[in-house]
GROMACS .gro file of C-alpha atoms in nm:
model
  414
    1MET     CA    1   5.252  29.574 -12.967
    2THR     CA    2   5.237  29.872 -12.694
    3GLY     CA    3   4.975  29.699 -12.468
    4LYS     CA    4   4.860  30.091 -12.366
    5LYS     CA    5   4.518  30.149 -12.236
    6VAL     CA    6   4.335  30.458 -12.414
    7ILE     CA    7   4.051  30.644 -12.337
    8VAL     CA    8   3.968  30.925 -12.570
    9VAL     CA    9   3.626  31.149 -12.497
   10GLY     CA   10   3.495  31.313 -12.734
   11ALA     CA   11   3.473  31.151 -13.129
   12GLY     CA   12   3.474  31.407 -13.358
   13ALA     CA   13   3.738  31.524 -13.654
   14ALA     CA   14   4.064  31.540 -13.418
   15GLY     CA   15   3.929  31.221 -13.150
   16MET     CA   16   3.869  30.929 -13.461
   17MET     CA   17   4.180  31.031 -13.578
   18ALA     CA   18   4.327  31.060 -13.198
   19ALA     CA   19   4.132  30.698 -13.128
   20GLY     CA   20   4.198  30.491 -13.426
   21THR     CA   21   4.646  30.623 -13.452
   22ALA     CA   22   4.655  30.529 -13.107
   23ALA     CA   23   4.483  30.193 -13.153
   24GLY     CA   24   4.664  30.130 -13.507
   25LEU     CA   25   4.994  30.153 -13.329
   26GLY     CA   26   4.902  29.857 -13.040
   27ALA     CA   27   4.672  30.049 -12.781
   28SER     CA   28   4.362  29.914 -12.657
   29VAL     CA   29   4.162  30.212 -12.730
   30THR     CA   30   3.772  30.348 -12.587
   31LEU     CA   31   3.665  30.658 -12.797
   32LEU     CA   32   3.323  30.779 -12.562
   33GLU     CA   33   3.084  30.989 -12.719
   34LYS     CA   34   2.759  31.107 -12.580
   35ASN     CA   35   2.606  31.174 -12.953
   36HIS     CA   36   2.519  30.814 -13.107
   37ARG     CA   37   2.631  30.888 -13.405
   38VAL     CA   38   2.963  31.000 -13.468
   39GLY     CA   39   3.161  31.256 -13.597
   40ARG     CA   40   2.769  31.487 -13.611
   41LYS     CA   41   3.034  31.860 -13.625
   42ILE     CA   42   3.193  31.731 -13.886
   43MET     CA   43   2.861  31.674 -14.139
   44ILE     CA   44   2.760  32.065 -14.089
   45THR     CA   45   3.111  32.186 -14.185
   46GLY     CA   46   3.176  32.351 -14.535
   47LYS     CA   47   2.729  32.398 -14.592
   48GLY     CA   48   2.735  31.963 -14.597
   49ARG     CA   49   3.034  31.937 -14.792
   50CYS     CA   50   3.365  31.896 -14.597
   51ASN     CA   51   3.639  32.112 -14.647
   52ILE     CA   52   3.853  31.915 -14.534
   53LEU     CA   53   4.188  32.076 -14.557
   54ASN     CA   54   4.371  32.292 -14.706
   55ASN     CA   55   4.574  32.280 -14.934
   56CYS     CA   56   4.856  32.439 -14.840
   57ASP     CA   57   5.316  32.389 -14.656
   58ALA     CA   58   5.258  32.421 -14.336
   59SER     CA   59   5.423  32.738 -14.341
   60ALA     CA   60   5.141  32.920 -14.538
   61PHE     CA   61   4.932  32.715 -14.260
   62ILE     CA   62   5.049  32.809 -13.912
   63ASN     CA   63   5.034  33.167 -14.063
   64ASN     CA   64   4.657  33.127 -14.141
   65VAL     CA   65   4.617  33.023 -13.700
   66PRO     CA   66   4.630  33.380 -13.638
   67VAL     CA   67   4.560  33.236 -13.213
   68ASN     CA   68   4.896  33.038 -13.150
   69GLY     CA   69   4.934  32.955 -13.473
   70ARG     CA   70   5.358  32.834 -13.373
   71PHE     CA   71   5.226  32.598 -13.024
   72LEU     CA   72   5.111  32.406 -13.340
   73TYR     CA   73   5.479  32.417 -13.516
   74SER     CA   74   5.560  32.047 -13.438
   75ALA     CA   75   5.148  31.841 -13.487
   76ILE     CA   76   5.232  32.014 -13.841
   77ASN     CA   77   5.509  31.909 -13.925
   78SER     CA   78   5.434  31.597 -13.758
   79PHE     CA   79   5.143  31.553 -14.018
   80THR     CA   80   5.129  31.766 -14.282
   81PRO     CA   81   4.856  31.867 -14.495
   82SER     CA   82   4.961  31.620 -14.723
   83ASP     CA   83   4.980  31.380 -14.513
   84THR     CA   84   4.563  31.475 -14.512
   85TYR     CA   85   4.574  31.442 -14.788
   86GLU     CA   86   4.691  31.126 -14.815
   87PHE     CA   87   4.505  30.951 -14.524
   88PHE     CA   88   4.235  31.011 -14.638
   89GLU     CA   89   4.275  30.947 -14.968
   90GLY     CA   90   4.486  30.581 -14.884
   91LEU     CA   91   4.121  30.516 -14.714
   92GLY     CA   92   3.981  30.522 -15.023
   93LEU     CA   93   3.817  30.870 -15.004
   94PRO     CA   94   3.894  31.071 -15.355
   95LEU     CA   95   3.916  31.455 -15.277
   96LYS     CA   96   4.006  31.722 -15.495
   97THR     CA   97   4.114  32.080 -15.458
   98GLU     CA   98   3.905  32.467 -15.530
   99ARG     CA   99   3.980  32.807 -15.479
  100GLY     CA  100   4.215  32.899 -15.227
  101ASN     CA  101   4.341  32.558 -15.233
  102ARG     CA  102   4.018  32.407 -15.088
  103VAL     CA  103   3.982  32.075 -15.073
  104TYR     CA  104   3.648  31.896 -15.075
  105PRO     CA  105   3.591  31.551 -15.097
  106GLN     CA  106   3.417  31.507 -15.498
  107SER     CA  107   3.117  31.400 -15.322
  108ASP     CA  108   3.078  31.728 -15.213
  109LYS     CA  109   2.900  31.540 -14.884
  110ALA     CA  110   3.022  31.525 -14.593
  111VAL     CA  111   2.925  31.248 -14.477
  112ASP     CA  112   3.120  31.065 -14.662
  113VAL     CA  113   3.446  31.211 -14.528
  114VAL     CA  114   3.307  31.058 -14.152
  115ASP     CA  115   3.192  30.728 -14.288
  116THR     CA  116   3.555  30.703 -14.360
  117LEU     CA  117   3.701  30.846 -14.006
  118ARG     CA  118   3.510  30.530 -13.870
  119ARG     CA  119   3.597  30.322 -14.099
  120PHE     CA  120   3.885  30.409 -14.009
  121VAL     CA  121   3.867  30.381 -13.634
  122LEU     CA  122   3.636  30.021 -13.591
  123ASP     CA  123   3.946  29.859 -13.861
  124SER     CA  124   4.189  30.020 -13.666
  125GLY     CA  125   4.005  29.814 -13.375
  126VAL     CA  126   3.841  30.130 -13.155
  127LYS     CA  127   3.532  30.012 -13.005
  128ILE     CA  128   3.319  30.315 -12.946
  129VAL     CA  129   3.136  30.332 -12.627
  130ASN     CA  130   2.819  30.594 -12.604
  131ASP     CA  131   2.905  30.761 -12.262
  132THR     CA  132   2.930  31.105 -12.189
  133ALA     CA  133   3.265  31.151 -11.958
  134GLU     CA  134   3.146  31.334 -11.635
  135SER     CA  135   3.471  31.314 -11.472
  136LEU     CA  136   3.833  31.245 -11.525
  137VAL     CA  137   4.049  30.988 -11.254
  138LEU     CA  138   4.308  31.160 -11.147
  139GLU     CA  139   4.579  30.971 -10.892
  140ASN     CA  140   4.924  31.102 -10.749
  141GLY     CA  141   4.964  31.339 -11.072
  142GLU     CA  142   4.827  31.102 -11.371
  143ALA     CA  143   4.450  31.046 -11.578
  144VAL     CA  144   4.440  30.691 -11.492
  145GLY     CA  145   4.110  30.734 -11.637
  146VAL     CA  146   3.738  30.912 -11.742
  147LYS     CA  147   3.394  30.875 -11.524
  148GLY     CA  148   3.094  30.813 -11.719
  149ARG     CA  149   2.775  30.878 -11.736
  150GLU     CA  150   2.695  30.442 -11.751
  151GLN     CA  151   3.020  30.377 -11.543
  152THR     CA  152   3.441  30.435 -11.512
  153TYR     CA  153   3.670  30.356 -11.800
  154PHE     CA  154   4.039  30.296 -11.626
  155ALA     CA  155   4.305  30.350 -11.873
  156ASP     CA  156   4.715  30.437 -11.898
  157SER     CA  157   4.636  30.837 -12.093
  158VAL     CA  158   4.341  30.962 -12.117
  159ILE     CA  159   4.279  31.185 -12.445
  160ILE     CA  160   4.054  31.555 -12.420
  161CYS     CA  161   3.850  31.565 -12.769
  162CYS     CA  162   3.515  31.785 -12.651
  163GLY     CA  163   3.541  32.060 -12.912
  164GLY     CA  164   3.446  32.410 -12.851
  165LYS     CA  165   3.128  32.575 -12.745
  166SER     CA  166   2.985  32.587 -13.099
  167TYR     CA  167   2.727  32.509 -13.223
  168PRO     CA  168   2.575  32.236 -12.908
  169LEU     CA  169   2.329  32.098 -13.104
  170THR     CA  170   2.605  31.873 -13.255
  171GLY     CA  171   2.738  31.807 -12.858
  172SER     CA  172   3.012  32.054 -12.822
  173THR     CA  173   2.888  32.201 -12.467
  174GLY     CA  174   3.267  32.284 -12.327
  175ASP     CA  175   3.288  31.925 -12.159
  176GLY     CA  176   3.624  31.985 -12.177
  177TYR     CA  177   3.660  32.322 -12.051
  178ILE     CA  178   3.522  32.106 -11.765
  179LEU     CA  179   3.703  31.844 -11.746
  180ALA     CA  180   4.030  32.045 -11.750
  181GLU     CA  181   3.991  32.252 -11.522
  182GLN     CA  182   3.932  31.946 -11.285
  183ALA     CA  183   4.274  31.884 -11.367
  184GLY     CA  184   4.415  32.215 -11.293
  185HIS     CA  185   4.468  32.362 -11.665
  186THR     CA  186   4.395  32.697 -11.708
  187ILE     CA  187   4.099  32.782 -12.021
  188THR     CA  188   4.202  33.105 -12.143
  189GLU     CA  189   3.806  33.325 -12.158
  190LEU     CA  190   3.564  33.203 -12.437
  191LYS     CA  191   3.493  33.332 -12.815
  192PRO     CA  192   3.309  33.285 -13.063
  193SER     CA  193   3.560  33.246 -13.443
  194LEU     CA  194   3.475  33.262 -13.767
  195VAL     CA  195   3.082  33.354 -13.669
  196PRO     CA  196   2.830  33.632 -13.841
  197LEU     CA  197   2.788  33.912 -13.695
  198GLU     CA  198   2.537  34.180 -13.538
  199SER     CA  199   2.490  34.474 -13.733
  200PRO     CA  200   2.271  34.837 -13.548
  201ASP     CA  201   2.110  34.922 -13.923
  202PRO     CA  202   1.752  34.785 -13.947
  203GLU     CA  203   1.756  34.811 -14.269
  204CYS     CA  204   1.945  34.434 -14.272
  205LYS     CA  205   1.633  34.286 -14.126
  206SER     CA  206   1.442  34.423 -14.426
  207MET     CA  207   1.695  34.221 -14.611
  208GLN     CA  208   1.691  33.941 -14.411
  209GLY     CA  209   1.750  33.593 -14.671
  210LEU     CA  210   1.902  33.748 -14.954
  211SER     CA  211   2.207  33.613 -15.090
  212LEU     CA  212   2.507  33.855 -15.224
  213ARG     CA  213   2.743  33.654 -15.482
  214ASN     CA  214   3.015  33.772 -15.660
  215VAL     CA  215   3.025  34.130 -15.392
  216ALA     CA  216   3.347  34.250 -15.265
  217LEU     CA  217   3.320  34.264 -14.886
  218LYS     CA  218   3.583  34.461 -14.684
  219ILE     CA  219   3.581  34.586 -14.298
  220ILE     CA  220   3.738  34.901 -14.208
  221ASP     CA  221   3.842  34.952 -13.868
  222ASN     CA  222   3.643  35.271 -13.888
  223SER     CA  223   3.967  35.307 -13.535
  224ASN     CA  224   4.213  35.406 -13.779
  225SER     CA  225   4.057  35.412 -14.121
  226LYS     CA  226   4.183  35.071 -14.180
  227THR     CA  227   4.113  34.731 -14.395
  228VAL     CA  228   4.100  34.445 -14.154
  229TYR     CA  229   3.970  34.202 -14.440
  230SER     CA  230   3.932  34.157 -14.807
  231ASP     CA  231   3.763  33.896 -14.948
  232PHE     CA  232   3.510  33.818 -15.288
  233GLY     CA  233   3.296  33.580 -15.302
  234GLU     CA  234   2.933  33.526 -15.129
  235MET     CA  235   2.781  33.672 -14.813
  236LEU     CA  236   2.393  33.695 -14.675
  237PHE     CA  237   2.213  33.946 -14.511
  238THR     CA  238   1.987  33.817 -14.128
  239HIS     CA  239   1.749  33.966 -13.928
  240PHE     CA  240   2.040  34.043 -13.733
  241GLY     CA  241   2.290  34.168 -13.943
  242LEU     CA  242   2.520  33.968 -14.179
  243SER     CA  243   2.598  33.625 -14.228
  244GLY     CA  244   2.719  33.439 -14.567
  245PRO     CA  245   3.102  33.186 -14.585
  246MET     CA  246   3.245  33.613 -14.627
  247VAL     CA  247   3.181  33.698 -14.302
  248LEU     CA  248   3.248  33.403 -14.157
  249SER     CA  249   3.568  33.421 -14.222
  250ALA     CA  250   3.633  33.816 -14.126
  251SER     CA  251   3.500  33.691 -13.841
  252SER     CA  252   3.862  33.612 -13.709
  253HIS     CA  253   4.013  33.891 -13.787
  254LEU     CA  254   3.791  34.104 -13.568
  255ARG     CA  255   3.944  34.234 -13.242
  256GLY     CA  256   3.742  34.436 -12.972
  257VAL     CA  257   3.441  34.478 -13.148
  258THR     CA  258   3.278  34.756 -13.004
  259ASP     CA  259   2.956  34.911 -13.152
  260GLY     CA  260   3.086  35.195 -13.376
  261ARG     CA  261   3.407  35.077 -13.463
  262TYR     CA  262   3.313  34.901 -13.740
  263THR     CA  263   3.199  34.906 -14.062
  264ALA     CA  264   3.169  34.572 -14.360
  265SER     CA  265   3.175  34.743 -14.688
  266ILE     CA  266   3.002  34.597 -14.990
  267ASP     CA  267   3.060  34.692 -15.368
  268LEU     CA  268   2.783  34.537 -15.514
  269LYS     CA  269   2.926  34.598 -15.849
  270PRO     CA  270   3.302  34.500 -15.888
  271ALA     CA  271   3.342  34.392 -16.177
  272LEU     CA  272   3.305  34.696 -16.305
  273ASP     CA  273   3.512  35.041 -16.170
  274SER     CA  274   3.265  35.355 -16.157
  275GLU     CA  275   3.273  35.423 -16.522
  276GLN     CA  276   3.231  35.189 -16.673
  277LEU     CA  277   2.897  35.193 -16.379
  278ASP     CA  278   2.810  35.530 -16.503
  279LYS     CA  279   2.781  35.346 -16.828
  280ARG     CA  280   2.526  35.136 -16.698
  281LEU     CA  281   2.383  35.323 -16.533
  282GLN     CA  282   2.279  35.563 -16.856
  283ARG     CA  283   2.178  35.251 -17.054
  284ASP     CA  284   1.945  35.143 -16.750
  285PHE     CA  285   1.839  35.501 -16.741
  286SER     CA  286   1.786  35.547 -17.073
  287GLU     CA  287   1.558  35.186 -17.157
  288ASN     CA  288   1.351  35.396 -16.836
  289ILE     CA  289   1.270  35.668 -16.946
  290ASN     CA  290   0.987  35.862 -16.920
  291ARG     CA  291   0.953  35.627 -16.500
  292ASP     CA  292   1.047  35.619 -16.253
  293ILE     CA  293   1.352  35.619 -16.116
  294SER     CA  294   1.204  35.315 -15.837
  295ASN     CA  295   1.123  35.079 -16.150
  296ALA     CA  296   1.467  35.124 -16.319
  297PHE     CA  297   1.639  34.930 -16.076
  298SER     CA  298   1.500  34.562 -16.122
  299LYS     CA  299   1.813  34.480 -16.379
  300LEU     CA  300   2.057  34.570 -16.179
  301LEU     CA  301   1.965  34.458 -15.824
  302PRO     CA  302   1.803  34.181 -15.577
  303ARG     CA  303   1.444  34.298 -15.569
  304LYS     CA  304   1.523  34.259 -15.144
  305MET     CA  305   1.804  34.571 -15.194
  306ILE     CA  306   1.620  34.817 -15.390
  307VAL     CA  307   1.440  35.001 -15.109
  308PRO     CA  308   1.716  34.994 -14.913
  309VAL     CA  309   1.941  35.167 -15.183
  310LEU     CA  310   1.659  35.390 -15.320
  311LYS     CA  311   1.663  35.555 -14.869
  312ARG     CA  312   1.984  35.573 -14.962
  313TRP     CA  313   2.049  35.692 -15.259
  314GLY     CA  314   1.795  36.017 -15.054
  315LEU     CA  315   1.547  36.117 -15.452
  316PRO     CA  316   1.246  36.125 -15.408
  317PHE     CA  317   1.079  35.725 -15.523
  318ASP     CA  318   0.885  35.878 -15.823
  319LYS     CA  319   1.189  36.110 -15.949
  320LYS     CA  320   1.197  36.065 -16.321
  321CYS     CA  321   1.497  35.856 -16.443
  322ASN     CA  322   1.548  36.125 -16.729
  323SER     CA  323   1.535  36.384 -16.417
  324VAL     CA  324   1.857  36.203 -16.339
  325THR     CA  325   2.189  36.452 -16.293
  326ARG     CA  326   2.535  36.322 -16.386
  327GLU     CA  327   2.611  36.403 -15.978
  328GLU     CA  328   2.325  36.239 -15.856
  329ARG     CA  329   2.491  35.938 -16.127
  330ARG     CA  330   2.781  35.999 -15.948
  331ARG     CA  331   2.661  35.954 -15.591
  332LEU     CA  332   2.453  35.634 -15.661
  333CYS     CA  333   2.775  35.491 -15.865
  334GLY     CA  334   2.961  35.625 -15.490
  335LEU     CA  335   2.649  35.455 -15.212
  336LEU     CA  336   2.745  35.068 -15.504
  337LYS     CA  337   3.053  35.081 -15.486
  338ASN     CA  338   3.070  35.112 -15.098
  339PHE     CA  339   2.761  34.951 -14.934
  340THR     CA  340   2.820  35.048 -14.577
  341VAL     CA  341   2.707  34.885 -14.357
  342PRO     CA  342   2.713  34.875 -13.923
  343ILE     CA  343   2.883  34.562 -13.692
  344SER     CA  344   2.742  34.620 -13.327
  345GLY     CA  345   2.911  34.314 -13.222
  346PHE     CA  346   2.956  33.911 -13.310
  347ARG     CA  347   2.653  33.650 -13.269
  348PRO     CA  348   2.612  33.435 -12.954
  349ILE     CA  349   2.884  33.143 -12.924
  350GLU     CA  350   2.659  32.914 -13.001
  351GLU     CA  351   2.667  32.949 -13.326
  352ALA     CA  352   2.968  33.001 -13.373
  353ILE     CA  353   3.192  32.767 -13.589
  354VAL     CA  354   3.493  32.728 -13.376
  355THR     CA  355   3.558  32.827 -13.050
  356SER     CA  356   3.846  33.093 -13.016
  357GLY     CA  357   3.992  33.044 -12.666
  358GLY     CA  358   4.043  32.720 -12.467
  359VAL     CA  359   4.325  32.513 -12.307
  360LYS     CA  360   4.589  32.722 -12.226
  361THR     CA  361   4.818  32.619 -12.468
  362SER     CA  362   5.213  32.704 -12.283
  363GLU     CA  363   5.042  32.482 -12.030
  364ILE     CA  364   5.087  32.138 -12.285
  365ASP     CA  365   5.410  32.024 -12.432
  366PRO     CA  366   5.303  32.085 -12.780
  367GLY     CA  367   5.614  31.845 -12.916
  368THR     CA  368   5.324  31.539 -12.774
  369MET     CA  369   5.007  31.714 -12.671
  370GLU     CA  370   5.076  31.621 -12.324
  371SER     CA  371   4.948  31.827 -12.044
  372LYS     CA  372   5.301  31.921 -11.888
  373LEU     CA  373   5.055  31.930 -11.515
  374VAL     CA  374   4.879  31.570 -11.561
  375SER     CA  375   5.108  31.295 -11.682
  376GLY     CA  376   4.871  31.069 -11.951
  377LEU     CA  377   4.614  31.357 -12.019
  378PHE     CA  378   4.670  31.487 -12.376
  379PHE     CA  379   4.437  31.737 -12.558
  380ALA     CA  380   4.351  31.685 -12.938
  381GLY     CA  381   4.149  31.968 -13.138
  382GLU     CA  382   3.908  32.244 -13.083
  383VAL     CA  383   3.974  32.219 -12.722
  384ILE     CA  384   4.286  32.390 -12.731
  385ASP     CA  385   4.308  32.733 -12.734
  386VAL     CA  386   4.431  32.761 -13.094
  387ASP     CA  387   4.115  32.841 -13.426
  388ALA     CA  388   4.209  32.901 -13.725
  389TYR     CA  389   4.114  33.095 -14.076
  390THR     CA  390   3.838  32.993 -14.265
  391GLY     CA  391   3.956  32.790 -14.537
  392GLY     CA  392   3.999  32.431 -14.442
  393PHE     CA  393   4.260  32.556 -14.169
  394ASN     CA  394   4.061  32.406 -13.851
  395LEU     CA  395   3.951  32.091 -13.943
  396GLN     CA  396   4.335  32.026 -13.958
  397ILE     CA  397   4.489  32.178 -13.674
  398ALA     CA  398   4.257  31.801 -13.537
  399TRP     CA  399   4.394  31.591 -13.778
  400SER     CA  400   4.722  31.671 -13.657
  401THR     CA  401   4.726  31.752 -13.371
  402GLY     CA  402   4.477  31.460 -13.328
  403ARG     CA  403   4.769  31.262 -13.481
  404LEU     CA  404   5.002  31.376 -13.248
  405ALA     CA  405   4.801  31.273 -12.949
  406GLY     CA  406   4.742  30.936 -12.979
  407GLU     CA  407   5.100  30.845 -13.147
  408ASN     CA  408   5.219  30.943 -12.773
  409SER     CA  409   4.958  30.866 -12.557
  410ALA     CA  410   4.990  30.500 -12.733
  411TYR     CA  411   5.395  30.475 -12.630
  412TYR     CA  412   5.294  30.676 -12.315
  413SER     CA  413   5.502  30.544 -12.048
  414GLU     CA  414   5.459  30.507 -11.631
   0.00000   0.00000   0.00000
């Protein structure tokens, strides 16, 4: 038994992992959570299914963390994705691996992940307290407790796991940054990551609510004509622009977004090459040979997309199918294979899944997650300036840093 007292602030993924780990090593752990329920943000990840981790090796994991990935080298090697997999299955939660090595609970229910973590925390002897951390208690360069709204909690070490500023309704309102700054830490610029994209194109609003499945998406950097992101899957038109799984992933690849710099290119028929698509168009037009072209797209396109495509095609809506020329068909093929949407910016950080930015990594010991500025102060999860692509990598950051912080806080000695 270590006999150490540990306060963990924030009962999200990192916080519950840190608290349960420290308690399992014999520490007396109090977990402060301002929400009445733990794991609020976990509940909404992966469309309510919770993509727990990515079943990859440590090297592949680092390659999927574009912001300060090397900082996580010790954390990911001390608690790998396979360790995480075994951890959850060992707690009685059956898992499954899907496309892209994404791992989900077999039940497809995020609530089962939360319930599993809550049991892990309580079975380890952690005391969960519903209170809001307002400030750190610091003495002689050490963290010795947390002042809550209800009372002050004293401890040998404190772990800050408050998350970022994304999805504030889940409790991620930036509290951790305030606590970190109080201890003298630098907070790097906070930006949205894994966030919907805005577009000035008014057609997006006319197509809002339209979900496209099995389409190919590319994001082109117009400053150098390079493709910065490409994928195949699902996306969504909204009143402000674009959203959906592929778009959220794409957002983390964009840097210095200014109006006009990036363009989204959507291949609406990726299974067909241009020649095959032309044959398909000829067939559709021959079936509607004496009808207006505006009536010939019902099998080819979703209803909400017909008018935007016709507008871009530029032909009169009442032009007869039997008068469409080969050149006009060729232009339509090009339009369907490259439906472009200009990107003007990100949605607000409150709508992001992940916050990019946070506590400066050079001020944290990567081997322990302890502050280099204040003894006994640890950090884990999204509050740190690290963020990854979609696919389970961001939750893995929470598991690995939470594990490391929990272990070292329990062993911490004055």
